Amino acid sequence: TFLTFEPNLNIPTPPNYQIGPGDEIVIEVWGASHQSTRLLVSPEGQITLPSIGPIQISGLTIEKASEIIINKLSSIYSGLKGENPNTFAQVSLGNIRSINVTVAGDAFLPGTYTLPAFASAFNALYLAGGPGESGTFREIKIFRNDELIESIDLYDFLIKGKSFKNVRLKNNDLIFIEPFKNRTKISGQVVRPAIYEMRSQETLEDLIYYAGGLSSDAYSKQLVVSRKTDKERKLLSVPSELFSSFLLKNGDEIMVDEILNRYENRVTISGAVFREGEYALTSGMTLKDLIEKAEGLREDAFTNRAAIYRLQDDLELEVIDVNLKELLSEGSQNIILQREDVVYVSSILELHQERSINIVGEVQKPGKYSYADRISLGEVVRKAGGLKDAASLARVEVARRVNDRNSKESINKMAEVYTFPLDENLALTDQASSFELEPFDIIFIRRSPGYSDQILVEAKGEVVFPGNYAIIKKNERISDLVNRAGGITKEGYLPGATLLRKLDDEQKEKLQKIDSLKIEDTELNLNESYSDYQPIGIDLEYIMKNPHSSEDLFLMEGDVIKIPQELQTVRLNGAVLNPVITRYEKNKGVRNYVSSAGGFAENAKKSKVFVIYPNGSVDRTRNYILFKSYPRIEPGAEIIVPEKPPKKERTVQETLSIGSTLSSIALVIVTIIGQL
């Protein structure tokens, strides 16, 4: 909802509203007689009642006009009078007249505006856009018949919320906006920083009020006023007790600063205490008092030494070492704290290198675990979720770093290794389970060489028994899977058979990077959207006739052999006029298929046409001097016509540079010829 200042016409007629030419008078009679009449006030200020004649009502209030009109009607309707009247009448205002009001002076849009007769001075100012850049807000004058009837201060309404001087306008009223006389700028820590117009007797306190008051972070002890003189500016410091009497002048600027980000009575304690934080410094407060306020030292506190960080007079930082053990003993001398002292109590745990144990290999949750005194090998294995079924019974190894702090020269030995066997239930022996570990030990749980998980592959499409199959041996091949799936059905289309190989995360990332590159002028630009699989072109017909040949690839986990039905269509894509899917016709070449798609587009790269076959293999166009040899077309193939890269337009600078170069070369040639 926006503040529009449009006059509200959906209100009862104001009691002091004076009727004038152009107003509509509505007369309703009901009871023993019934009549409804709507009459327009004439330019002479009259209405004419049938059978009664003209009645002068201009300048009257609606209440007075109603009294006169009903009195005239009683001569026609006798039932309007007497102790028991049976006829009743009511006079009201219908459509109201329009008035013309002029807004002049330093208004944003000065001019004459047509307004409803109910309009006020604010309505007219709104239509005129309010005061202009140099117009005053504080003393807007309203003239009626060349006499000043009111002076309006918009700050009373905009800032103080008062509207008692919102004058109701009359026809031909003049609103005049004079230039401003005194503007002052206030910025910084006030609620509404801005430029404000001040009256001659208004003070700094009034300005702060207009700006919404000082913010919570304002420095209020004194303000600095920047004032213009005849030659330059000068600064005036105004203490808070003079805010109410300091008069402002045109061009004054006040910057309200923030309070200092410091405390007059703060001390801080952190580290190995129960309640870290900031505390109020009281007179004679000691370090022992501060520790008590912080609920005392934690159990892990390093009591041999603590530190007090203290600011000296020149703001240099001083560090005072404190022996807490001696300080907290009875009879010892205490330390008096000063403002902004920071006390830090170290933890024993912080002074040690973070100690951990690492377990890797065939456990449920391999990783690093925190070290604890006298922790055993069995406990760490338990924390890691126990051993997997793939764990080797042969041995568990513990590798321990070599650390001889007394050594004065480099040693050749890098680590000590402890080996323990497992029983048939994949449990540690008593000796292994109770073996105490040391910080930074690494536990290795080896995988059994005789253990392997099932590896699944899938046969899809035109095989007798499609579905998932587990690989029986490491060297199982494509032909083995097809035979295990019952062989190929009569409808199977061997040239369209495809091997889909599952990609790991690293391969997918690499292919996505390749796919995101815009490769121009290459032999092939497939622009495929790789997901979890990549097709590998195979010749299944040759593979089934020559099992275990080099074409008969070994299967890997997740492989899918897909054998489709015979396909009967060919797809055309790329720079053709109408990319379509069309019917396959034997012995029909690439050019004939392109013709069925409307022909090559203008930007077609004819020499780079390539074909993607149903089994995923690709063949390209080969160029022999003046001839092109296009790939053969098989059912289900897709013909791709690449686009030529867009030509880069030559800039004016490049054209001038080429022209200059050619001119230079020509001059050199002419010179050489002349010398010859």
XYZ file of C-alpha atoms in Angstrom:
676
model
C 0.000 0.000 0.000
C 1.399 3.401 -1.020
C 0.727 6.841 0.437
C -1.047 8.648 -2.431
C -2.806 11.644 -0.801
C -5.736 11.184 -3.215
C -8.925 12.867 -1.910
C -11.418 10.423 -0.366
C -14.885 10.932 -1.850
C -16.500 8.021 0.000
C -17.185 10.025 3.174
C -20.197 11.895 4.579
C -20.507 15.527 3.507
C -18.433 17.613 5.940
C -20.700 19.862 8.086
C -18.796 23.001 7.052
C -18.824 22.212 3.309
C -20.350 25.150 1.385
C -22.493 24.374 -1.631
C -21.464 25.996 -4.893
C -22.200 25.978 -8.639
C -21.750 22.525 -10.144
C -22.763 20.537 -7.017
C -25.586 18.020 -7.353
C -28.457 18.182 -4.798
C -30.448 14.979 -4.192
C -33.995 15.400 -2.746
C -35.842 12.279 -1.543
C -39.556 12.393 -0.528
C -41.246 9.291 0.913
C -44.289 8.299 2.956
C -47.761 9.372 1.763
C -46.022 10.831 -1.285
C -42.938 9.570 -3.090
C -40.499 11.487 -5.269
C -36.754 11.475 -6.021
C -35.139 14.511 -7.618
C -31.520 15.282 -8.565
C -30.805 18.957 -9.278
C -27.595 20.715 -10.362
C -26.667 24.046 -8.757
C -26.613 26.656 -11.517
C -23.757 29.129 -12.116
C -25.947 31.660 -10.318
C -26.020 29.424 -7.248
C -29.639 28.293 -7.576
C -31.683 25.106 -7.937
C -35.160 25.093 -9.455
C -37.838 22.950 -7.770
C -40.828 21.956 -9.927
C -43.973 23.883 -8.952
C -41.903 26.011 -6.549
C -39.298 27.848 -8.565
C -35.661 28.827 -7.992
C -34.014 28.607 -4.551
C -30.692 30.355 -3.795
C -28.387 27.923 -1.907
C -24.840 28.791 -3.051
C -22.568 29.472 -0.078
C -24.827 27.582 2.342
C -23.894 24.443 4.239
C -25.783 21.291 3.320
C -27.532 21.472 6.701
C -28.807 25.042 6.124
C -29.740 24.323 2.505
C -31.690 21.230 3.625
C -33.702 23.301 6.085
C -34.662 25.863 3.390
C -35.526 23.231 0.739
C -37.740 21.139 3.074
C -39.501 24.298 4.231
C -40.289 25.143 0.580
C -41.500 21.561 -0.073
C -43.996 21.755 2.806
C -46.093 24.132 0.724
C -46.643 21.248 -1.719
C -46.576 18.269 0.653
C -48.818 19.179 3.599
C -47.946 15.898 5.277
C -44.450 17.238 6.039
C -45.884 19.462 8.818
C -47.988 18.940 11.884
C -47.764 16.831 14.998
C -48.280 13.579 13.119
C -46.544 13.951 9.711
C -47.098 11.205 7.115
C -44.635 12.493 4.569
C -40.867 12.782 5.007
C -38.032 14.422 3.048
C -34.223 14.327 3.026
C -31.693 16.525 1.214
C -28.153 15.252 0.495
C -25.215 16.000 -1.748
C -24.751 13.871 -4.905
C -21.871 14.395 -7.280
C -19.674 17.219 -6.068
C -18.221 19.965 -8.194
C -14.623 20.312 -9.310
C -12.346 23.181 -8.353
C -9.205 24.622 -9.940
C -6.170 25.113 -7.686
C -2.816 26.586 -8.722
C 0.495 25.353 -7.252
C 3.287 27.848 -7.945
C 6.815 28.697 -6.851
C 9.478 26.029 -6.246
C 7.153 23.061 -6.799
C 8.349 19.947 -8.572
C 5.538 20.273 -11.161
C 3.999 23.756 -10.839
C 0.682 24.364 -12.596
C -3.120 24.507 -12.279
C -4.824 21.280 -11.177
C -8.500 20.237 -11.243
C -9.555 18.611 -7.956
C -12.778 17.508 -6.265
C -14.273 20.144 -3.971
C -13.385 17.976 -0.929
C -9.657 18.155 -1.765
C -7.154 19.486 0.746
C -3.804 21.227 0.427
C -1.974 17.875 0.759
C -3.938 16.517 -2.231
C -2.830 19.405 -4.416
C 0.797 19.178 -3.242
C 0.829 15.468 -4.057
C -0.339 16.083 -7.625
C 2.340 18.755 -8.038
C 5.060 16.353 -6.815
C 5.655 18.336 -3.622
C 8.394 20.930 -3.195
C 11.144 20.935 -5.835
C 14.873 20.671 -5.235
C 15.112 24.186 -3.830
C 11.564 24.427 -2.419
C 10.767 24.757 1.270
C 8.934 22.124 3.304
C 8.535 24.335 6.336
C 6.455 27.306 5.142
C 4.024 26.579 2.284
C 1.556 29.463 1.888
C -2.102 29.261 0.801
C -3.714 32.367 -0.714
C -7.453 32.878 -1.252
C -8.696 36.001 -3.040
C -5.160 37.438 -2.780
C -5.122 37.020 1.007
C -2.868 34.653 2.991
C -5.187 32.253 4.831
C -2.729 29.616 6.091
C 0.953 28.629 6.234
C 1.685 24.881 6.327
C 4.741 23.151 7.821
C 4.987 19.711 6.142
C 7.253 18.472 8.943
C 4.219 18.661 11.257
C 2.605 15.967 9.126
C 5.583 13.989 7.766
C 7.564 13.781 11.025
C 5.168 14.667 13.845
C 2.013 13.102 12.344
C -0.155 16.202 12.809
C -2.687 17.174 10.094
C -4.726 19.929 11.774
C -3.522 22.488 9.200
C -4.499 20.386 6.192
C -6.641 23.162 4.723
C -9.704 22.306 2.602
C -9.306 24.135 -0.696
C -11.698 26.307 -2.662
C -11.920 27.254 -6.301
C -9.026 29.442 -7.541
C -6.929 28.973 -4.355
C -3.177 29.506 -4.786
C -0.528 27.335 -3.078
C 2.863 29.041 -3.166
C 6.158 27.262 -2.315
C 9.065 29.602 -1.494
C 12.790 28.633 -1.686
C 14.282 27.004 1.401
C 16.270 29.184 3.809
C 18.189 26.803 6.061
C 19.219 23.211 5.391
C 21.413 21.115 7.685
C 22.937 17.661 7.114
C 23.192 15.021 9.847
C 24.835 11.632 9.267
C 26.316 8.742 11.184
C 24.699 7.159 14.211
C 21.147 8.508 13.923
C 17.972 6.643 12.963
C 17.268 8.673 9.794
C 20.461 10.341 8.491
C 19.513 12.941 5.869
C 19.423 16.629 4.989
C 16.786 18.520 7.014
C 15.312 21.995 6.638
C 15.476 23.964 9.878
C 13.573 27.051 11.006
C 15.550 30.012 12.284
C 14.912 29.294 15.973
C 15.285 25.485 15.838
C 18.196 23.894 17.682
C 20.479 20.883 17.446
C 18.056 19.032 19.709
C 15.260 19.633 17.159
C 17.485 18.289 14.364
C 18.208 15.102 16.341
C 14.443 14.710 16.878
C 13.755 15.074 13.126
C 16.470 12.439 12.456
C 14.624 9.953 14.686
C 17.021 10.319 17.603
C 20.489 8.957 18.250
C 21.150 5.255 17.662
C 22.164 2.918 20.465
C 25.846 3.087 19.426
C 26.015 6.893 19.125
C 28.611 8.917 21.014
C 26.312 11.446 22.730
C 28.646 13.253 25.127
C 29.340 15.901 22.504
C 28.808 16.478 18.765
C 31.038 18.284 16.295
C 29.375 20.756 13.903
C 31.102 21.674 10.640
C 30.069 25.243 9.737
C 30.809 27.424 6.708
C 32.454 30.817 7.153
C 33.107 33.488 4.552
C 36.380 31.789 3.497
C 36.379 28.201 4.760
C 34.809 25.815 7.223
C 35.297 25.597 10.962
C 34.482 22.995 13.614
C 32.359 23.663 16.671
C 32.240 21.206 19.600
C 28.790 21.150 21.207
C 28.464 19.333 24.573
C 25.243 17.444 25.239
C 23.963 20.027 27.762
C 23.909 22.684 24.982
C 22.016 20.627 22.381
C 18.733 22.374 23.303
C 20.148 25.904 22.873
C 22.605 25.557 19.968
C 21.044 27.244 16.894
C 21.813 25.801 13.473
C 22.735 27.726 10.321
C 22.378 26.982 6.629
C 25.020 24.482 5.442
C 25.863 23.060 8.880
C 26.967 19.405 8.839
C 26.889 17.119 11.877
C 28.549 13.691 11.962
C 27.457 11.506 14.886
C 30.288 9.088 15.714
C 30.139 5.660 17.349
C 31.145 5.040 20.926
C 34.561 3.431 21.347
C 34.690 -0.333 21.027
C 36.353 -0.785 24.385
C 35.337 -1.285 27.995
C 36.343 0.668 31.055
C 36.043 -2.322 33.413
C 36.467 -5.554 31.432
C 38.694 -8.534 32.071
C 38.606 -11.805 30.118
C 39.471 -15.385 31.008
C 39.595 -18.330 28.595
C 41.005 -21.819 28.350
C 40.719 -24.603 30.932
C 38.128 -22.956 33.232
C 34.493 -23.923 33.579
C 33.039 -20.563 32.527
C 35.106 -18.750 29.928
C 34.123 -15.203 29.056
C 34.204 -11.532 29.980
C 33.773 -10.270 33.531
C 33.359 -6.869 35.169
C 36.524 -5.623 36.845
C 35.871 -4.447 40.373
C 38.176 -2.454 42.639
C 41.028 -4.623 43.980
C 39.966 -7.679 41.948
C 42.691 -10.384 41.822
C 43.466 -13.272 39.496
C 42.228 -15.692 42.161
C 38.923 -13.761 42.333
C 38.527 -14.032 38.537
C 39.173 -17.796 38.576
C 36.514 -18.184 41.275
C 34.023 -16.171 39.176
C 34.803 -18.566 36.275
C 33.743 -21.504 38.529
C 37.337 -22.631 38.992
C 39.858 -24.603 36.943
C 38.931 -27.660 34.907
C 40.571 -30.980 35.681
C 42.757 -30.742 32.563
C 44.154 -27.304 33.492
C 47.929 -26.969 33.196
C 48.666 -25.397 36.587
C 52.426 -24.976 36.177
C 51.929 -21.896 34.070
C 49.202 -19.495 32.924
C 49.502 -16.197 31.082
C 48.092 -12.705 31.599
C 48.104 -10.556 28.436
C 48.176 -6.893 29.518
C 48.155 -3.647 27.531
C 50.748 -1.149 28.686
C 50.270 2.627 28.562
C 51.763 2.795 25.053
C 49.453 -0.078 23.956
C 52.362 -2.512 23.699
C 51.319 -6.015 24.767
C 52.957 -7.458 27.885
C 52.775 -11.142 28.852
C 52.905 -12.047 32.548
C 53.628 -15.703 33.353
C 51.838 -17.085 36.416
C 52.389 -20.340 38.306
C 48.810 -21.271 39.167
C 49.843 -24.036 41.532
C 51.703 -21.560 43.722
C 49.109 -18.823 43.232
C 46.213 -20.964 44.461
C 48.103 -22.261 47.510
C 47.339 -20.532 50.785
C 49.554 -17.660 51.799
C 50.872 -16.952 48.304
C 50.972 -13.419 46.910
C 48.055 -12.660 44.590
C 48.027 -10.571 41.381
C 45.850 -7.463 41.052
C 44.122 -7.328 37.660
C 43.918 -4.273 35.397
C 41.402 -3.153 32.790
C 41.421 -5.244 29.555
C 43.594 -7.993 31.081
C 43.180 -11.318 29.248
C 43.936 -14.459 31.264
C 44.588 -17.729 29.422
C 44.792 -21.089 31.203
C 46.234 -23.855 29.019
C 44.883 -27.398 28.898
C 47.181 -30.378 29.285
C 45.476 -31.901 26.255
C 46.406 -28.903 24.114
C 50.074 -29.272 25.021
C 50.191 -32.806 23.628
C 50.231 -33.584 19.947
C 46.841 -34.959 18.926
C 47.258 -38.699 19.341
C 45.373 -41.237 17.268
C 45.420 -44.795 15.971
C 44.699 -45.674 12.342
C 43.077 -48.945 11.257
C 42.853 -49.835 7.554
C 41.741 -52.801 5.504
C 38.942 -55.316 5.992
C 37.008 -53.800 8.928
C 33.521 -52.314 8.911
C 34.592 -48.737 9.743
C 38.247 -48.113 8.853
C 39.770 -44.779 9.831
C 41.423 -42.872 12.668
C 40.432 -43.323 16.320
C 41.460 -41.311 19.360
C 44.231 -42.817 21.473
C 43.632 -43.624 25.139
C 46.134 -44.911 27.684
C 46.464 -48.718 27.659
C 44.013 -49.116 24.777
C 44.235 -52.617 23.288
C 44.232 -53.955 19.740
C 40.950 -55.785 20.385
C 39.250 -52.555 21.557
C 40.209 -50.683 18.388
C 38.977 -53.544 16.181
C 35.696 -53.469 18.126
C 35.393 -49.702 17.639
C 35.949 -50.229 13.911
C 32.852 -52.471 13.805
C 34.700 -55.782 13.732
C 36.284 -57.716 10.880
C 34.711 -58.295 7.473
C 34.257 -61.776 6.028
C 36.979 -60.951 3.518
C 39.614 -60.585 6.251
C 42.603 -62.896 5.916
C 43.194 -65.435 8.698
C 46.895 -65.296 8.003
C 47.791 -62.192 10.009
C 47.007 -58.819 11.499
C 49.854 -56.321 11.419
C 50.573 -53.394 13.735
C 53.137 -50.874 12.454
C 54.730 -48.636 15.116
C 56.869 -45.577 14.485
C 60.445 -45.543 15.754
C 61.043 -42.635 18.154
C 64.397 -42.467 19.953
C 64.587 -38.968 21.447
C 68.062 -39.612 22.858
C 69.529 -40.440 19.450
C 72.099 -37.968 18.104
C 72.240 -39.306 14.547
C 69.899 -40.615 11.856
C 68.913 -44.274 12.119
C 68.060 -46.660 9.304
C 65.089 -48.314 10.994
C 61.749 -46.702 10.055
C 59.135 -48.772 11.951
C 58.533 -51.818 14.108
C 55.945 -54.358 12.882
C 54.019 -56.768 15.137
C 52.133 -59.683 13.538
C 49.208 -61.643 15.040
C 47.095 -64.500 13.601
C 43.276 -64.789 13.551
C 41.255 -67.871 14.421
C 38.703 -69.533 12.103
C 35.900 -67.364 13.535
C 37.720 -64.187 12.473
C 38.482 -63.419 16.112
C 41.757 -62.180 17.550
C 43.759 -64.523 19.717
C 44.133 -63.649 23.395
C 47.651 -62.399 22.817
C 46.556 -60.180 19.920
C 43.429 -58.875 21.636
C 45.302 -57.767 24.757
C 48.203 -56.192 22.851
C 48.539 -52.590 24.087
C 48.792 -49.963 21.398
C 50.779 -46.745 21.375
C 49.978 -43.398 19.802
C 50.150 -43.283 15.984
C 50.122 -47.095 15.560
C 48.682 -48.272 12.216
C 46.693 -51.541 12.147
C 46.514 -53.476 8.863
C 43.751 -56.073 8.329
C 44.670 -57.841 5.095
C 42.180 -59.144 2.531
C 42.149 -62.892 1.980
C 43.491 -63.809 -1.477
C 40.918 -66.632 -1.633
C 37.922 -64.321 -1.150
C 35.993 -62.560 -3.874
C 32.566 -60.969 -4.099
C 30.054 -61.959 -6.764
C 30.398 -59.894 -9.934
C 27.153 -59.342 -11.862
C 26.689 -58.733 -15.575
C 23.473 -58.484 -17.594
C 22.145 -59.803 -20.893
C 19.354 -57.651 -22.329
C 17.169 -57.785 -25.371
C 16.943 -60.643 -27.793
C 18.396 -63.537 -25.777
C 16.379 -66.546 -24.639
C 16.830 -65.846 -20.903
C 17.554 -62.145 -20.377
C 18.609 -60.977 -16.919
C 21.526 -60.692 -14.500
C 24.269 -63.317 -14.323
C 27.164 -63.811 -11.915
C 30.599 -64.177 -13.501
C 31.886 -67.692 -12.833
C 35.545 -67.097 -13.599
C 37.839 -64.147 -14.133
C 38.304 -64.798 -17.841
C 34.607 -65.130 -18.755
C 33.879 -63.548 -22.149
C 30.973 -62.070 -24.146
C 30.274 -65.356 -25.937
C 30.127 -67.227 -22.613
C 27.426 -64.850 -21.300
C 25.354 -65.117 -24.506
C 25.505 -68.912 -24.359
C 24.549 -68.933 -20.649
C 21.572 -66.733 -21.554
C 20.294 -69.443 -23.935
C 21.669 -67.914 -27.114
C 20.194 -65.320 -29.466
C 16.530 -65.372 -30.541
C 15.460 -65.388 -34.200
C 14.558 -61.707 -33.949
C 17.987 -60.664 -32.660
C 19.864 -58.135 -34.801
C 23.541 -58.939 -34.339
C 25.011 -55.822 -36.069
C 23.160 -53.685 -33.532
C 24.519 -55.523 -30.462
C 26.306 -53.259 -27.977
C 28.490 -53.772 -24.920
C 27.699 -51.138 -22.243
C 30.539 -50.797 -19.747
C 29.917 -49.192 -16.372
C 32.097 -46.173 -15.609
C 33.668 -45.488 -12.255
C 33.513 -41.989 -10.736
C 36.912 -40.952 -12.089
C 36.037 -42.035 -15.638
C 32.668 -40.252 -15.491
C 34.346 -37.052 -14.341
C 36.875 -37.186 -17.182
C 34.210 -37.849 -19.807
C 32.031 -35.031 -18.462
C 34.989 -32.645 -18.767
C 35.558 -33.760 -22.365
C 31.835 -33.428 -23.086
C 31.767 -29.869 -21.697
C 34.481 -28.688 -24.118
C 33.316 -27.157 -27.383
C 35.615 -28.808 -29.904
C 35.694 -27.121 -33.301
C 37.036 -28.529 -36.571
C 37.620 -32.057 -35.283
C 37.115 -35.363 -37.045
C 34.314 -36.268 -34.643
C 32.289 -34.179 -32.273
C 29.706 -36.540 -30.785
C 28.624 -34.221 -27.937
C 27.223 -37.263 -26.092
C 25.710 -36.909 -22.634
C 27.554 -39.601 -20.674
C 25.868 -41.076 -17.623
C 26.835 -44.325 -15.887
C 27.714 -46.395 -18.987
C 29.762 -45.995 -22.136
C 28.930 -48.027 -25.260
C 31.688 -50.182 -26.778
C 31.268 -51.214 -30.421
C 31.438 -54.992 -30.898
C 30.911 -57.389 -33.806
C 28.725 -59.992 -32.089
C 28.234 -62.029 -35.253
C 32.015 -62.523 -35.564
C 32.350 -63.151 -31.803
C 29.760 -65.963 -31.803
C 31.431 -67.577 -34.815
C 34.917 -67.189 -33.303
C 34.550 -67.572 -29.508
C 37.541 -66.663 -27.296
C 39.084 -64.616 -30.105
C 40.594 -61.168 -29.540
C 37.191 -59.636 -30.435
C 35.535 -61.655 -27.645
C 36.239 -59.289 -24.759
C 36.565 -60.267 -21.102
C 33.565 -59.205 -19.006
C 33.828 -56.723 -16.152
C 31.499 -55.938 -13.261
C 28.356 -54.112 -14.389
C 28.763 -54.946 -18.100
C 25.526 -55.106 -20.123
C 25.223 -56.994 -23.437
C 22.310 -55.416 -25.343
C 20.942 -57.197 -28.421
C 18.094 -55.310 -30.156
C 15.511 -56.433 -32.686
C 16.256 -55.583 -36.276
C 15.929 -51.825 -36.668
C 14.141 -50.339 -39.692
C 14.906 -46.637 -39.394
C 17.756 -44.158 -39.863
C 18.051 -40.911 -37.854
C 19.483 -37.649 -39.259
C 20.820 -34.938 -36.974
C 22.914 -31.799 -37.121
C 23.208 -29.289 -39.970
C 20.347 -30.551 -42.154
C 17.263 -28.525 -43.031
C 14.828 -30.914 -41.306
C 16.313 -33.429 -38.805
C 14.100 -36.523 -39.092
C 13.870 -40.268 -38.573
C 13.322 -41.960 -41.929
C 12.771 -45.534 -43.145
C 15.873 -47.630 -43.842
C 16.323 -48.605 -47.499
C 18.974 -51.044 -48.607
C 21.773 -49.654 -50.805
C 20.672 -46.066 -50.093
C 23.653 -43.766 -49.439
C 24.300 -40.830 -47.112
C 23.440 -38.175 -49.727
C 20.067 -39.810 -50.461
C 19.194 -39.869 -46.760
C 20.285 -36.212 -46.376
C 17.998 -35.337 -49.282
C 15.058 -36.891 -47.412
C 15.884 -34.446 -44.588
C 15.680 -31.442 -46.929
C 19.363 -31.406 -47.850
C 22.423 -29.860 -46.229
C 22.059 -26.615 -44.297
C 24.167 -23.600 -45.349
C 26.542 -24.099 -42.424
C 26.920 -27.853 -42.992
C 30.424 -29.292 -42.875
C 29.952 -31.915 -45.615
C 33.477 -33.269 -45.450
C 33.075 -34.218 -41.784
C 29.808 -36.214 -41.920
C 29.967 -39.277 -39.697
C 27.695 -42.213 -38.833
C 27.002 -43.763 -35.431
C 26.028 -47.426 -35.769
C 23.596 -49.226 -33.436
C 26.460 -51.086 -31.721
C 28.113 -47.777 -30.736
C 30.905 -47.772 -33.317
C 31.516 -44.703 -35.483
C 32.650 -44.253 -39.071
C 33.572 -40.967 -40.755
C 33.679 -39.506 -44.247
C 36.969 -39.967 -46.081
C 38.190 -37.405 -48.615
C 40.222 -38.367 -51.717
C 41.283 -35.206 -53.568
C 38.031 -34.304 -55.404
C 35.926 -37.188 -54.103
C 34.236 -38.016 -50.790
C 33.655 -41.552 -49.565
C 30.703 -41.520 -47.169
C 30.228 -44.311 -44.577
C 27.837 -47.163 -45.307
C 24.381 -47.039 -43.753
C 22.897 -49.873 -41.670
C 19.475 -50.193 -40.031
C 19.332 -48.135 -36.843
C 22.270 -45.903 -37.823
C 22.391 -42.173 -37.040
C 23.845 -39.708 -39.561
C 25.453 -36.644 -37.990
C 26.206 -33.557 -40.104
C 28.520 -31.224 -38.121
C 28.177 -27.434 -38.310
C 30.884 -25.080 -39.511
C 32.251 -22.848 -36.754
C 30.869 -19.273 -36.957
C 33.096 -16.871 -38.858
C 34.764 -14.243 -36.745
C 34.083 -10.792 -38.193
C 37.189 -8.709 -38.816
C 37.369 -5.522 -36.759
C 38.174 -2.100 -38.240
C 41.560 -2.151 -36.494
C 42.399 -5.555 -38.016
C 41.382 -4.345 -41.492
C 43.533 -1.222 -41.165
C 46.420 -3.330 -39.855
C 46.224 -5.715 -42.844
C 46.047 -2.757 -45.254
C 49.054 -1.147 -43.610
C 51.018 -4.413 -43.817
C 50.196 -4.893 -47.515
C 51.208 -1.280 -48.248
C 54.541 -1.820 -46.492
C 55.203 -5.018 -48.471
C 54.350 -3.242 -51.736
C 56.731 -0.397 -50.878
C 59.543 -2.877 -50.165
C 58.949 -4.646 -53.504
C 58.978 -1.347 -55.418
C 62.204 -0.332 -53.657
C 63.891 -3.656 -54.525
C 62.794 -3.385 -58.174
C 64.131 0.175 -58.311
C 67.494 -0.949 -56.954
C 67.662 -3.814 -59.444
